[in-house]
Coordinates of C-alpha atoms and ligand atoms in Angstrom, one line a residue:
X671 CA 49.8 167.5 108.7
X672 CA 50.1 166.1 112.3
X673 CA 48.3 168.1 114.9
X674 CA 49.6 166.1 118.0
X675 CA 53.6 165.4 118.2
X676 CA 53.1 163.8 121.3
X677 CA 50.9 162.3 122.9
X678 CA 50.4 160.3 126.7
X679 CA 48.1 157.4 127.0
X680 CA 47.9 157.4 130.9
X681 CA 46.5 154.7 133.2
X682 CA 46.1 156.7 136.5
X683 CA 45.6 154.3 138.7
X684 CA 48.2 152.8 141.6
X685 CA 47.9 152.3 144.8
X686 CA 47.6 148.6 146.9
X687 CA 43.6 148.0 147.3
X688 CA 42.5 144.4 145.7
X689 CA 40.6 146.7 142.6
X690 CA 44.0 147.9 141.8
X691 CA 46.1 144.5 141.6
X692 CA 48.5 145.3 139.3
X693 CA 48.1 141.7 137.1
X694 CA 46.7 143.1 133.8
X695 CA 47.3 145.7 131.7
X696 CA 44.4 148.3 131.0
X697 CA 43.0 146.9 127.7
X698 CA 40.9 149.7 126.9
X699 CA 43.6 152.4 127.0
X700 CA 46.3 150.0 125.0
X701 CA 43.2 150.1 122.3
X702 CA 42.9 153.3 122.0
X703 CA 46.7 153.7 122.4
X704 CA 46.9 151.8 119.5
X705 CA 44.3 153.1 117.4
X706 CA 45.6 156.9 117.6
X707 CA 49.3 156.0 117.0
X708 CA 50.0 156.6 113.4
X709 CA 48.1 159.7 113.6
X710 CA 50.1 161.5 116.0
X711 CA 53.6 162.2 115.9
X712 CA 54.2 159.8 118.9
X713 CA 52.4 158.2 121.9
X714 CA 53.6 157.2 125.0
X715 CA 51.8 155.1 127.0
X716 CA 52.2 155.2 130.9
X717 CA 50.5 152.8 133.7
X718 CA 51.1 154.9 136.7
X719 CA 51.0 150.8 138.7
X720 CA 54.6 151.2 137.5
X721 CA 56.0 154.5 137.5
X722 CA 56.3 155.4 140.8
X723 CA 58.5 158.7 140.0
X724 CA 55.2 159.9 138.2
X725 CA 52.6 158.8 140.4
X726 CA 53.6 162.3 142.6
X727 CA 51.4 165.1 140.0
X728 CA 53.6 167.7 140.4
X729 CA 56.8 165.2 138.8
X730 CA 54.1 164.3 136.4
X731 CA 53.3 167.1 135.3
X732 CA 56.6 168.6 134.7
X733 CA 57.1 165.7 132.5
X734 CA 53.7 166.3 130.8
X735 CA 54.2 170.2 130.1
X736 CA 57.5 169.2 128.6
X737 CA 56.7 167.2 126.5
X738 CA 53.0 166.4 125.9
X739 CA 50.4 168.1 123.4
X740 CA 47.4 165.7 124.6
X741 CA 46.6 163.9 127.7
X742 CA 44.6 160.5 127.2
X743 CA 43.3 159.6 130.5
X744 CA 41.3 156.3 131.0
X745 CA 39.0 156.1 133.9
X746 CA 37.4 152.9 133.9
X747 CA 36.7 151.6 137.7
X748 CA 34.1 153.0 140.4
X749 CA 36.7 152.2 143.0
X750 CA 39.1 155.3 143.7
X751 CA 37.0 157.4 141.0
X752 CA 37.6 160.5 143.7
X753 CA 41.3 159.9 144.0
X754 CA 41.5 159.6 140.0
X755 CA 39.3 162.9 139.8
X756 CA 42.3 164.8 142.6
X757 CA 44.7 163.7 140.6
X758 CA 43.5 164.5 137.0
X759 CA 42.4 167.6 138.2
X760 CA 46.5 168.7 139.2
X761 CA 47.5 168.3 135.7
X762 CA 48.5 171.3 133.8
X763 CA 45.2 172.5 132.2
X764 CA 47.2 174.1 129.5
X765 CA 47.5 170.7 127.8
X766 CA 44.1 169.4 125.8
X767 CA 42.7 166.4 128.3
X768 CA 40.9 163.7 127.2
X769 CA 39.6 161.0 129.1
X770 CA 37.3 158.1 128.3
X771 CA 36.3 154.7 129.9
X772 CA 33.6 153.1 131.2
X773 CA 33.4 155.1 134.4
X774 CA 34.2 158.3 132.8
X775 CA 31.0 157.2 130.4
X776 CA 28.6 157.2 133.6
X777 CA 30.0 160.3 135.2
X778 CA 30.6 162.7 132.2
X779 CA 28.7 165.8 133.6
X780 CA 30.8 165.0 136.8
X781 CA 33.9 165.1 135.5
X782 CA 33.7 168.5 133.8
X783 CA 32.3 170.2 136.9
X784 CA 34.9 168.2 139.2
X785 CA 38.1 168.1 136.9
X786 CA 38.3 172.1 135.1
X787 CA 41.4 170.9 132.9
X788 CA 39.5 168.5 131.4
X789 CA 38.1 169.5 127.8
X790 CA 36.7 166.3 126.3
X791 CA 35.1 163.2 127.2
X792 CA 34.9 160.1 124.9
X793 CA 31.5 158.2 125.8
X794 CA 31.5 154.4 124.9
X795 CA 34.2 152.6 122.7
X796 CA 36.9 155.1 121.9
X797 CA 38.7 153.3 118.8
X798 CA 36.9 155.5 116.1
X799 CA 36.8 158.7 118.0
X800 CA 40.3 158.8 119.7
X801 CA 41.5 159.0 115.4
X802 CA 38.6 161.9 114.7
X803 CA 40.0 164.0 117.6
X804 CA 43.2 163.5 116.5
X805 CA 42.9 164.2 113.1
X806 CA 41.4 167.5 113.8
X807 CA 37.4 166.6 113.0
X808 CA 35.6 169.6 114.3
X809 CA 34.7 168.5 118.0
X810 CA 31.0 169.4 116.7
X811 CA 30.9 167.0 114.1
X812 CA 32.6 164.1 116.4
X813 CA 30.1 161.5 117.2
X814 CA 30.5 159.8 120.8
X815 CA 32.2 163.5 121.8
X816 CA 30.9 166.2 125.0
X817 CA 33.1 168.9 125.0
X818 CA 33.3 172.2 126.3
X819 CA 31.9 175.3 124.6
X820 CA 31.5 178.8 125.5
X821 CA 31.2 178.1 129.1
X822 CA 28.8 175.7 128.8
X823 CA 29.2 171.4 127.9
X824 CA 27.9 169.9 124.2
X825 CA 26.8 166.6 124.7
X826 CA 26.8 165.0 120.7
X827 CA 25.0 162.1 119.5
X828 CA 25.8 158.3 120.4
X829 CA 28.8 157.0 117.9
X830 CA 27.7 153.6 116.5
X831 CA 29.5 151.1 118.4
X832 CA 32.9 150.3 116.1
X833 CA 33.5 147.2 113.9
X834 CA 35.5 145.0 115.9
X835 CA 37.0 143.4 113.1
X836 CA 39.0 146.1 111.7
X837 CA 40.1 147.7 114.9
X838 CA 43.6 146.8 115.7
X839 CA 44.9 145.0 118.5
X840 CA 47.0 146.4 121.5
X841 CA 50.5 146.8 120.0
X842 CA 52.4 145.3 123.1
X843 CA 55.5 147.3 122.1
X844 CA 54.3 150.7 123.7
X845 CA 54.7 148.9 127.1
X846 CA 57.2 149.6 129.3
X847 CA 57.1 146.5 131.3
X848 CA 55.5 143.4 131.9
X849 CA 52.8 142.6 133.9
X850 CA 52.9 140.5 137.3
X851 CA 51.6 139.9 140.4
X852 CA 51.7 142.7 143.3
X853 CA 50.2 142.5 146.2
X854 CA 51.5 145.2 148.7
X855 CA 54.5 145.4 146.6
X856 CA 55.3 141.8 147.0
X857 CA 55.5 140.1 143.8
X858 CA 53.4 136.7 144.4
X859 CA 53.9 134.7 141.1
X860 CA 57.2 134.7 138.9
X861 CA 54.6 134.6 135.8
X862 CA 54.0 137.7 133.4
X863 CA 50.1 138.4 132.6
X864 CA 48.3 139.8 130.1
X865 CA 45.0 140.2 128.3
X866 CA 43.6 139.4 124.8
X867 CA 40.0 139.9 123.7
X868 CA 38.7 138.1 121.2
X869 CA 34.8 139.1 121.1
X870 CA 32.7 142.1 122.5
X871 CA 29.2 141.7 123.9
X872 CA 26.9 139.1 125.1
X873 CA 23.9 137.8 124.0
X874 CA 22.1 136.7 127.8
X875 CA 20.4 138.8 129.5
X876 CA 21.3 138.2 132.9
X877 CA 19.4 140.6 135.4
X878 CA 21.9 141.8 137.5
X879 CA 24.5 142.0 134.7
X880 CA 25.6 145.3 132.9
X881 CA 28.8 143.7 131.4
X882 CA 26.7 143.7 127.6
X883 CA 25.5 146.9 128.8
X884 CA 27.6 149.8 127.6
X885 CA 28.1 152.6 130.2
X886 CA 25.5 154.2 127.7
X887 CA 23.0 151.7 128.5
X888 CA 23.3 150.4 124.9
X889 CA 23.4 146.7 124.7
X890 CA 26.3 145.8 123.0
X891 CA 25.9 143.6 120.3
X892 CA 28.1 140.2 120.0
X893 CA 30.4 140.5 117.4
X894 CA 33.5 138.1 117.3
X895 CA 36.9 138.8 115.9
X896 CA 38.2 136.3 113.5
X897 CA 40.0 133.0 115.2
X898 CA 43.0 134.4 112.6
X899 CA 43.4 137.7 114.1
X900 CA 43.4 136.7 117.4
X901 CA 45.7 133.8 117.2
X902 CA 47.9 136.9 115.4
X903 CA 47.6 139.0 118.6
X904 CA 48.4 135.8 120.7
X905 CA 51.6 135.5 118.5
X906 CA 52.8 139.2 119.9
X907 CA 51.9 138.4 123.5
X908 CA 55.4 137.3 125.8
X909 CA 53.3 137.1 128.7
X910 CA 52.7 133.2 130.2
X911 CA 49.6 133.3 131.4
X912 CA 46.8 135.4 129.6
X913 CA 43.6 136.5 130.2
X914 CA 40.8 135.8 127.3
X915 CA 38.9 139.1 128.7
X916 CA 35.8 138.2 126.5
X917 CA 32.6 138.4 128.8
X918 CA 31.8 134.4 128.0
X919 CA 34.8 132.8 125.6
X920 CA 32.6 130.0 124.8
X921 CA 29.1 131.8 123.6
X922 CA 29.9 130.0 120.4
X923 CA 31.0 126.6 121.0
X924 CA 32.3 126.1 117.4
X925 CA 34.4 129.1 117.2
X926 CA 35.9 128.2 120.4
X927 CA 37.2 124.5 118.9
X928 CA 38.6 126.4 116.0
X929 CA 40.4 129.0 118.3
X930 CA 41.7 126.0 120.5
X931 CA 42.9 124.3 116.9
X932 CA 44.6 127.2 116.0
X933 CA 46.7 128.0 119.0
X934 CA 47.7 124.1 119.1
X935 CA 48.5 124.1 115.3
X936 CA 50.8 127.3 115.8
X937 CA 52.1 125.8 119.1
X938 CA 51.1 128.7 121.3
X939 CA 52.5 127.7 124.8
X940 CA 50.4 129.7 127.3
X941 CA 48.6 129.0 130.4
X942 CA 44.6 130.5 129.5
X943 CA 42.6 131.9 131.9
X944 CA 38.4 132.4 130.6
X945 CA 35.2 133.9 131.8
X946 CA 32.6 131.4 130.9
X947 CA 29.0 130.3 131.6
X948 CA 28.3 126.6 132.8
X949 CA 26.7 125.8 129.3
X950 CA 30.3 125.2 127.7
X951 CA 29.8 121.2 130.1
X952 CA 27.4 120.3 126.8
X953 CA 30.5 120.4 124.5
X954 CA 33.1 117.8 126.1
X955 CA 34.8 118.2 122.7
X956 CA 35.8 121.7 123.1
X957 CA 37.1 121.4 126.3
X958 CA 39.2 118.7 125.1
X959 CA 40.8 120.5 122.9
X960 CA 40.6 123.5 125.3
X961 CA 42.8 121.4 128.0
X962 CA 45.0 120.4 125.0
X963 CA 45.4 124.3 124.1
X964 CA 46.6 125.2 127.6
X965 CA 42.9 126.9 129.3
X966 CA 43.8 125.9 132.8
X967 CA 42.2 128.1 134.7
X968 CA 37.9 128.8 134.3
X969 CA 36.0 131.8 135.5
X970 CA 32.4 130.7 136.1
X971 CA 29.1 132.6 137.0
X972 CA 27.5 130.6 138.5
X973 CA 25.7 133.4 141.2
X974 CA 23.6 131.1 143.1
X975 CA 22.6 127.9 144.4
X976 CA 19.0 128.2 144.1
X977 CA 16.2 128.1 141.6
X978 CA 14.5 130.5 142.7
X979 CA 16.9 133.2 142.8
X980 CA 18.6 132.2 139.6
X981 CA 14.9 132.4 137.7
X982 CA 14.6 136.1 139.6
X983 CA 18.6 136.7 138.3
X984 CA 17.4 135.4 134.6
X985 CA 20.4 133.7 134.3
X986 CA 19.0 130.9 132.5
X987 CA 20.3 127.9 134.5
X988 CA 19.3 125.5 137.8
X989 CA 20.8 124.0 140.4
X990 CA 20.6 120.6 139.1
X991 CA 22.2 122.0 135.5
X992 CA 25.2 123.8 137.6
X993 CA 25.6 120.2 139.2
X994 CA 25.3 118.2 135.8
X995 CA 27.9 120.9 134.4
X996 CA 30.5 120.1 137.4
X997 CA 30.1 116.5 137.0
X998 CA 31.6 117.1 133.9
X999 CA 33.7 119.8 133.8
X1000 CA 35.6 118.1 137.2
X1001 CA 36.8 115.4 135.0
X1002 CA 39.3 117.7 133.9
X1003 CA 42.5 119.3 135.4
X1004 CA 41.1 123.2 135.2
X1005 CA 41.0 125.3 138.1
X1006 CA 37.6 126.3 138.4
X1007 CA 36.6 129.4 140.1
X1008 CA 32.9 130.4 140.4
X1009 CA 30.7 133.8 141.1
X1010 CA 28.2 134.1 143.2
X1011 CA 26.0 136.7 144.3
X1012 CA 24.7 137.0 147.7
X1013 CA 21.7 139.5 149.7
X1014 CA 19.2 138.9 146.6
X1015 CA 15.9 139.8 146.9
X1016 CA 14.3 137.5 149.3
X1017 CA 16.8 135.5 150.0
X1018 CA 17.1 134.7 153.6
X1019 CA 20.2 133.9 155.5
X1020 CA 20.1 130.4 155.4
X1021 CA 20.1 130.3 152.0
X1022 CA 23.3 132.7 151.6
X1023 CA 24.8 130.2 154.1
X1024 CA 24.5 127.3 151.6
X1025 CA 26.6 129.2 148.9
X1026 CA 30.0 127.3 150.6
X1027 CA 28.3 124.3 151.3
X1028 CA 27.3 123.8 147.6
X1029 CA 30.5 125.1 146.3
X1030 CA 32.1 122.3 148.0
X1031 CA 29.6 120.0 146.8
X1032 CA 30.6 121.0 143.2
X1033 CA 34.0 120.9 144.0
X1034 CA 35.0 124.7 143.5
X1035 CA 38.4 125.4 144.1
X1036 CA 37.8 128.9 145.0
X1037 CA 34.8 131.1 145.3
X1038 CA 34.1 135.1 145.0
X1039 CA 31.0 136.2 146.5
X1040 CA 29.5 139.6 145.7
X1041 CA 26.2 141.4 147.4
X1042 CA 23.6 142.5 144.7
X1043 CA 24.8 145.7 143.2
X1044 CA 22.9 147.8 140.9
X1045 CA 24.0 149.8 138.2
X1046 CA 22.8 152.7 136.4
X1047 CA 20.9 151.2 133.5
X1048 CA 21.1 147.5 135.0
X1049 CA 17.1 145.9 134.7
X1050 CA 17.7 144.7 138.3
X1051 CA 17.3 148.5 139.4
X1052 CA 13.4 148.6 138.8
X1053 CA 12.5 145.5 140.7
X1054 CA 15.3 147.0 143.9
X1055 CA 12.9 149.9 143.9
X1056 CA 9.8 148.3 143.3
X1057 CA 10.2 146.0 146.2
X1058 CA 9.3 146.9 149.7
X1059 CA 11.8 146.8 152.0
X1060 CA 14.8 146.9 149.5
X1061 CA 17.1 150.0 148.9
X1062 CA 20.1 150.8 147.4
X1063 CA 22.6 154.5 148.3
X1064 CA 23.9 155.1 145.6
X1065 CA 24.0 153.8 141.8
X1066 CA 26.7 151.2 141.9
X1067 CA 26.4 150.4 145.4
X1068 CA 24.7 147.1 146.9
X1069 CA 21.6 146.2 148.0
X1070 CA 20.4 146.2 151.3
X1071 CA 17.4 145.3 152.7
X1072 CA 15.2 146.0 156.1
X1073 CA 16.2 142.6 157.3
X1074 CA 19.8 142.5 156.0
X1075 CA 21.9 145.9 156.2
X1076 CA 25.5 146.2 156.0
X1077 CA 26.3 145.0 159.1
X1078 CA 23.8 141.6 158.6
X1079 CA 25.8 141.6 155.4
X1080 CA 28.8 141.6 156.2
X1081 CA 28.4 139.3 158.7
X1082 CA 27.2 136.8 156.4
X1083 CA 29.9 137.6 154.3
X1084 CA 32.5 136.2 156.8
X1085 CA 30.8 133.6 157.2
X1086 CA 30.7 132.0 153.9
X1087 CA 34.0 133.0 153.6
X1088 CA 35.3 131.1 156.8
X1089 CA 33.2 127.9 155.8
X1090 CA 34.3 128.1 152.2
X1091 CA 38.0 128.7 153.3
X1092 CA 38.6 126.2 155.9
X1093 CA 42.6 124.8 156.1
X1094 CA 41.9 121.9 154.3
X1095 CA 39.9 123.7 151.7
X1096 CA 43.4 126.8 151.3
X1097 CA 45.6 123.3 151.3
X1098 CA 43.8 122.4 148.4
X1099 CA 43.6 125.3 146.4
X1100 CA 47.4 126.1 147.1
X1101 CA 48.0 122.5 146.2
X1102 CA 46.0 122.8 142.8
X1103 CA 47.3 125.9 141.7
X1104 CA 50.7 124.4 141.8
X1105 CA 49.9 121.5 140.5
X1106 CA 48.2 123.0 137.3
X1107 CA 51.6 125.3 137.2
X1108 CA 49.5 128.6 138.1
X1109 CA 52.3 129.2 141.4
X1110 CA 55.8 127.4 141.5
X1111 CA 57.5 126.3 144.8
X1112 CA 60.0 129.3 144.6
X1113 CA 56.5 131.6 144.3
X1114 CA 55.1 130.2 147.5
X1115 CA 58.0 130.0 149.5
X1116 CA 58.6 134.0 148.4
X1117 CA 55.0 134.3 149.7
X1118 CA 55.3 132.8 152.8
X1119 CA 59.3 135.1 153.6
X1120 CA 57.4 137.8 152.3
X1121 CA 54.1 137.2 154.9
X1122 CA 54.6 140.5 157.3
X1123 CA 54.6 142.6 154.3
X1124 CA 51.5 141.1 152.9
X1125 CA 49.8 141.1 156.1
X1126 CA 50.9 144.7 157.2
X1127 CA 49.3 146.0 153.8
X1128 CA 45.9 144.3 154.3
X1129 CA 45.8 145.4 157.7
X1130 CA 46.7 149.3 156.2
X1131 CA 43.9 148.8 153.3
X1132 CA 41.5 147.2 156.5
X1133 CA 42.2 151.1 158.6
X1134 CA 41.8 152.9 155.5
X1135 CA 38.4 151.5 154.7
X1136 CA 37.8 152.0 158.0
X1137 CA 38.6 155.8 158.3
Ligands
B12_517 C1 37.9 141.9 131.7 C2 37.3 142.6 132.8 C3 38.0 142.6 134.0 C4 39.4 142.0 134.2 C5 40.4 143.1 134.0 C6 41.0 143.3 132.7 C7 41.9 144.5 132.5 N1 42.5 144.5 131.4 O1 42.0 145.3 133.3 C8 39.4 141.6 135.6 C9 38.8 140.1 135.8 C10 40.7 141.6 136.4 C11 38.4 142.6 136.2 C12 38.3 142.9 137.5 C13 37.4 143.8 138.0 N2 36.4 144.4 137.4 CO1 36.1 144.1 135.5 N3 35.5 143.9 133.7 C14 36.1 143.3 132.7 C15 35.2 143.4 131.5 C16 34.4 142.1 131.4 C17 35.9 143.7 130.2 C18 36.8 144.9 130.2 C19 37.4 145.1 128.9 O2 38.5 144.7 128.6 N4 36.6 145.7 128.0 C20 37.1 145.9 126.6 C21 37.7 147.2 126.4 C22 38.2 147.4 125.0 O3 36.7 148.2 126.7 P1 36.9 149.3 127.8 O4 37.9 149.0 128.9 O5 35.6 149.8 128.2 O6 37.6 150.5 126.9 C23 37.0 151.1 125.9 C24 36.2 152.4 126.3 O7 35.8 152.4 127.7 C25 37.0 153.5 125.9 N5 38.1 154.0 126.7 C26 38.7 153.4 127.8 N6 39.7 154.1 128.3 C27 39.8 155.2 127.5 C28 40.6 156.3 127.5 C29 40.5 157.3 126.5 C30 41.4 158.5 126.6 C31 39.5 157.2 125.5 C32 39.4 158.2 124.5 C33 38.6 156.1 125.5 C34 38.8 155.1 126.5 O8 37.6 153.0 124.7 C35 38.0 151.7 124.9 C36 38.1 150.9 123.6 O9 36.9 150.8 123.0 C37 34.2 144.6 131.9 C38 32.8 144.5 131.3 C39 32.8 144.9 129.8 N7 32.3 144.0 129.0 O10 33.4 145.9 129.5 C40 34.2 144.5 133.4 C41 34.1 145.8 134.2 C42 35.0 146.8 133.6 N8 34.7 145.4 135.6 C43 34.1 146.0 136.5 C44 34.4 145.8 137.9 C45 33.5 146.4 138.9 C46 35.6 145.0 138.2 C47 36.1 144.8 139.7 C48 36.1 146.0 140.5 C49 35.3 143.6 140.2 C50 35.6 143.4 141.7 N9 34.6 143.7 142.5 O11 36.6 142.9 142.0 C51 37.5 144.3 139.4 C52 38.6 145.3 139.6 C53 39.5 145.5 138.4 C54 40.9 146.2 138.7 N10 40.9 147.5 138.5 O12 41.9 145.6 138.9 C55 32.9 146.9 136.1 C56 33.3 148.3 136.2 C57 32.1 149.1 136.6 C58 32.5 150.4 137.3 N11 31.9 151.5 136.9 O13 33.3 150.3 138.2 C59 32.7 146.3 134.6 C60 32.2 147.4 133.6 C61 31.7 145.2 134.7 C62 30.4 145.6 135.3 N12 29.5 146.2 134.5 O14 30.2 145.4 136.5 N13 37.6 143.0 135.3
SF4_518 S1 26.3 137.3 133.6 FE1 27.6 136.5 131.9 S2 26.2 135.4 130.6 FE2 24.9 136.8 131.9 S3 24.7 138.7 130.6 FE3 26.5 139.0 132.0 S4 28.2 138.4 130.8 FE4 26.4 137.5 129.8

């Protein structure tokens, strides 16, 4: 007996701010999607990024009350979690709710208090418990599950975190659409996007890092899919350029070079994009055959130039490795993109300064810089409060210090991105994306008819942030 006939995976989140590009689709939700689909009578998934009839709650929920029996909603970002909570909370309450995600994890006491139509939240990794709820398990005996119950919230025990291997992947055909790149409603790039994730977990322990760090504060173990399945799921995926969404792709090295056989044996054409960690430079034969396989584009933590910091990060590199590693890893056509972190503890502001200086010297062709942030059960948190001087507002918020506030910050900020971003350096990385095939000619010169539009939305998101 089916309990659900229908039910709506919905992503709520639209809108133009640079956390809600519309590039990828939202992995998490597609999973659980995915999981619950034979179970119920059907689902319909919905990323409100392309709906724009339903992103007004009252169209939406007309739809919902007509048709729906449960409401999936994933809430996975910090950014717009008050907006998300506005809009949740206008859906009809006489449909169950469910949300999950890795925000929704950290906030579930929130959420009932702020969002009364909600009745359940899924902590953690949904897979196992999205088919329970479904299947009409008693909410008490649902691990992972807080519910409401005579008034009051039931909070059950941790679920243990689900095999990986026999979880299936996001069937592609409950999209809608594809996926491409929006900025302000002006598509940038003919090319369609998507994710695939081939492992969970990490095995570093990186201080400021909560990405191996469930929203549970569970580290979450590595466990790697088989180089079968996922060259499966690569054979369902239209999309030309995809995301390996994996935390570090290349944490083991041999896995990697049979991943990189496979898709070259089953002649996947695709343009790969990858997280990774400077330690993949020691294995020149995997990146051969990752260049052969189509990885054109590398995601690189890198965080920052110095030893001292990187020693007080724990990330388990130096300077002089991160150079060795470029020497290398240069020799090949990728695009390489790196992290860094900026506003560590102690770090003065000529030190922040040298972050462009040594990207260059590397030969980066782009940067991201982000201020220390801590997270609720990231190890950095102790030594913020621990050190005089240093503070954080909130949980997920950055650093500050004394010395260097917002302002001081932000300051520095523009700084490293004017001298990282000079015009030869945006010739170059225009030039290189093309070159590797990441933009075409007919992409840029769109781009550049489209400019007032582009520049009229970054000037609204720049008031907004203001107000
Ligand atoms: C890949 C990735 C990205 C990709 C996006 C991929 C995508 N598909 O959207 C890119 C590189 C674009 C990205 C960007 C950013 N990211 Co990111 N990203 C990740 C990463 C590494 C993996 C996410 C993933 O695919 N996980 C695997 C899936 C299966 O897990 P999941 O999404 O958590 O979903 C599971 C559960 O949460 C739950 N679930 C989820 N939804 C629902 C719904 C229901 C109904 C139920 C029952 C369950 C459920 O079940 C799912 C299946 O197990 C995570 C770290 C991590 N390891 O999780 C950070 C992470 C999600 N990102 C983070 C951040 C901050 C960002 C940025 C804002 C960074 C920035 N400053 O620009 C941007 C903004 C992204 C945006 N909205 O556009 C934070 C979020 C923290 C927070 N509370 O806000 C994380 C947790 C990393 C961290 N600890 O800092 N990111
Ligand atoms: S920064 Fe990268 S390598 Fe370090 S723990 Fe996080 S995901 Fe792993």
């Amino acid at each position: 007996m089916i309990k659900y006939k229908h039910a709506l995976a919905l992503n709520p989140y639209f809108g133009d701010s640079t956390a809600l590009i519309g590039i990828f689709p939202p992995t998490g939700l597609e999973y659980i999607a995915t999981s619950m689909q034979d179970l119920v009578g059907k689902v319909t998934l919905l990323d409100l990024r392309y709906e724009k009839a339903y992103q007004d709650p009252k169209v939406l929920s007309k739809f919902i009350r007509n048709e729906i029996d449960l409401l999936c909603v994933s809430i996975r970002w910090e950014s717009r979690f008050e907006e998300i909570c506005d809009f949740i909370s206008q859906l009809p309450p006489e449909v169950c709710t469910v949300v999950g995600g890795y925000k929704a994890t950290e906030e579930v006491e929130y959420l009932f208090d702020r969002c009364p139509n909600i009745a359940m939240i899924v902590r953690g990794e949904g897979e196992e418990i999205i088919k329970q709820i479904v299947m009409g398990v008693p909410s008490k005996d649902i691990r992972g599950l807080s519910y409401r119950e005579n008034g009051g919230i039931v909070h059950n025990e941790i679920h243990p975190l689900p095999d990986i291997t026999k979880i299936p992947f996001p069937d592609r055909s409950l999209r809608k659409h594809d996926y491409r790149m929006v900025k302000y409603g002006v598509q940038i790039s003919n090319h369609t996007f998507d994710t695939v994730l081939t492992t969970r977990g990490c095995p570093f322990k990186c201080k400021f890092c909560t990405f191996s760090l469930n929203p549970l504060g569970q580290k979450r173990s590595y466990t790697e899919r088989t180089v079968q399945s996922v060259v499966e799921e690569l054979k369902t995926v239209t999309a030309d350029v995809v995301l390996f969404s994996d935390d570090n792709l290349f944490t083991n090295p041999n896995r990697s070079e049979q991943l990189c056989d496979l898709i070259i044996e089953n002649k996947i054409k695709k343009t790969f994009v990858v997280q990774a960690r400077i330690d993949i430079a020691q294995h020149p034969r995997v990146l051969d055959k990752a260049a052969k396989a189509g990885f054109k584009v590398f995601l690189i933590g890198i965080e920052s130039p110095h030893d001292r910091i990187l020693k007080q990060l724990q990330k388990g590199i130096t300077q002089q490795q991160v150079r060795d590693a470029f020497a290398v890893l240069t020799q090949y056509d990728f695009y390489l993109h790196g992290y860094f972190i900026y506003g560590n503890i102690g770090e003065t502001e000529e030190e922040m300064l040298y972050i462009p200086k040594f990207a260059k010297e590397i030969k980066l062709d782009s940067i991201t810089f982000q201020k220390l942030r801590v997270e609720r059960f990231s190890p950095l948190k102790e030594v913020v409060e621990e050190t005089p001087g240093y503070y954080f507002n909130r949980i997920g918020g950055s650093v500050y210090s004394d010395r260097y506030g917002r302002k001081e910050l932000k300051q520095i900020r523009n700084r490293i991105r004017s001298e990282f971003y000079d015009l030869p350096q945006v010739i170059h990385t225009i030039r290189k994306a093309r070159r590797i095939g990441l933009v075409s000619g007919p992409d840029l010169a769109n781009a550049f008819l489209k400019l007032p539009v582009l520049l009229y939305g970054l000037a609204r998101r720049k008031m907004r942030k203001k107000i």
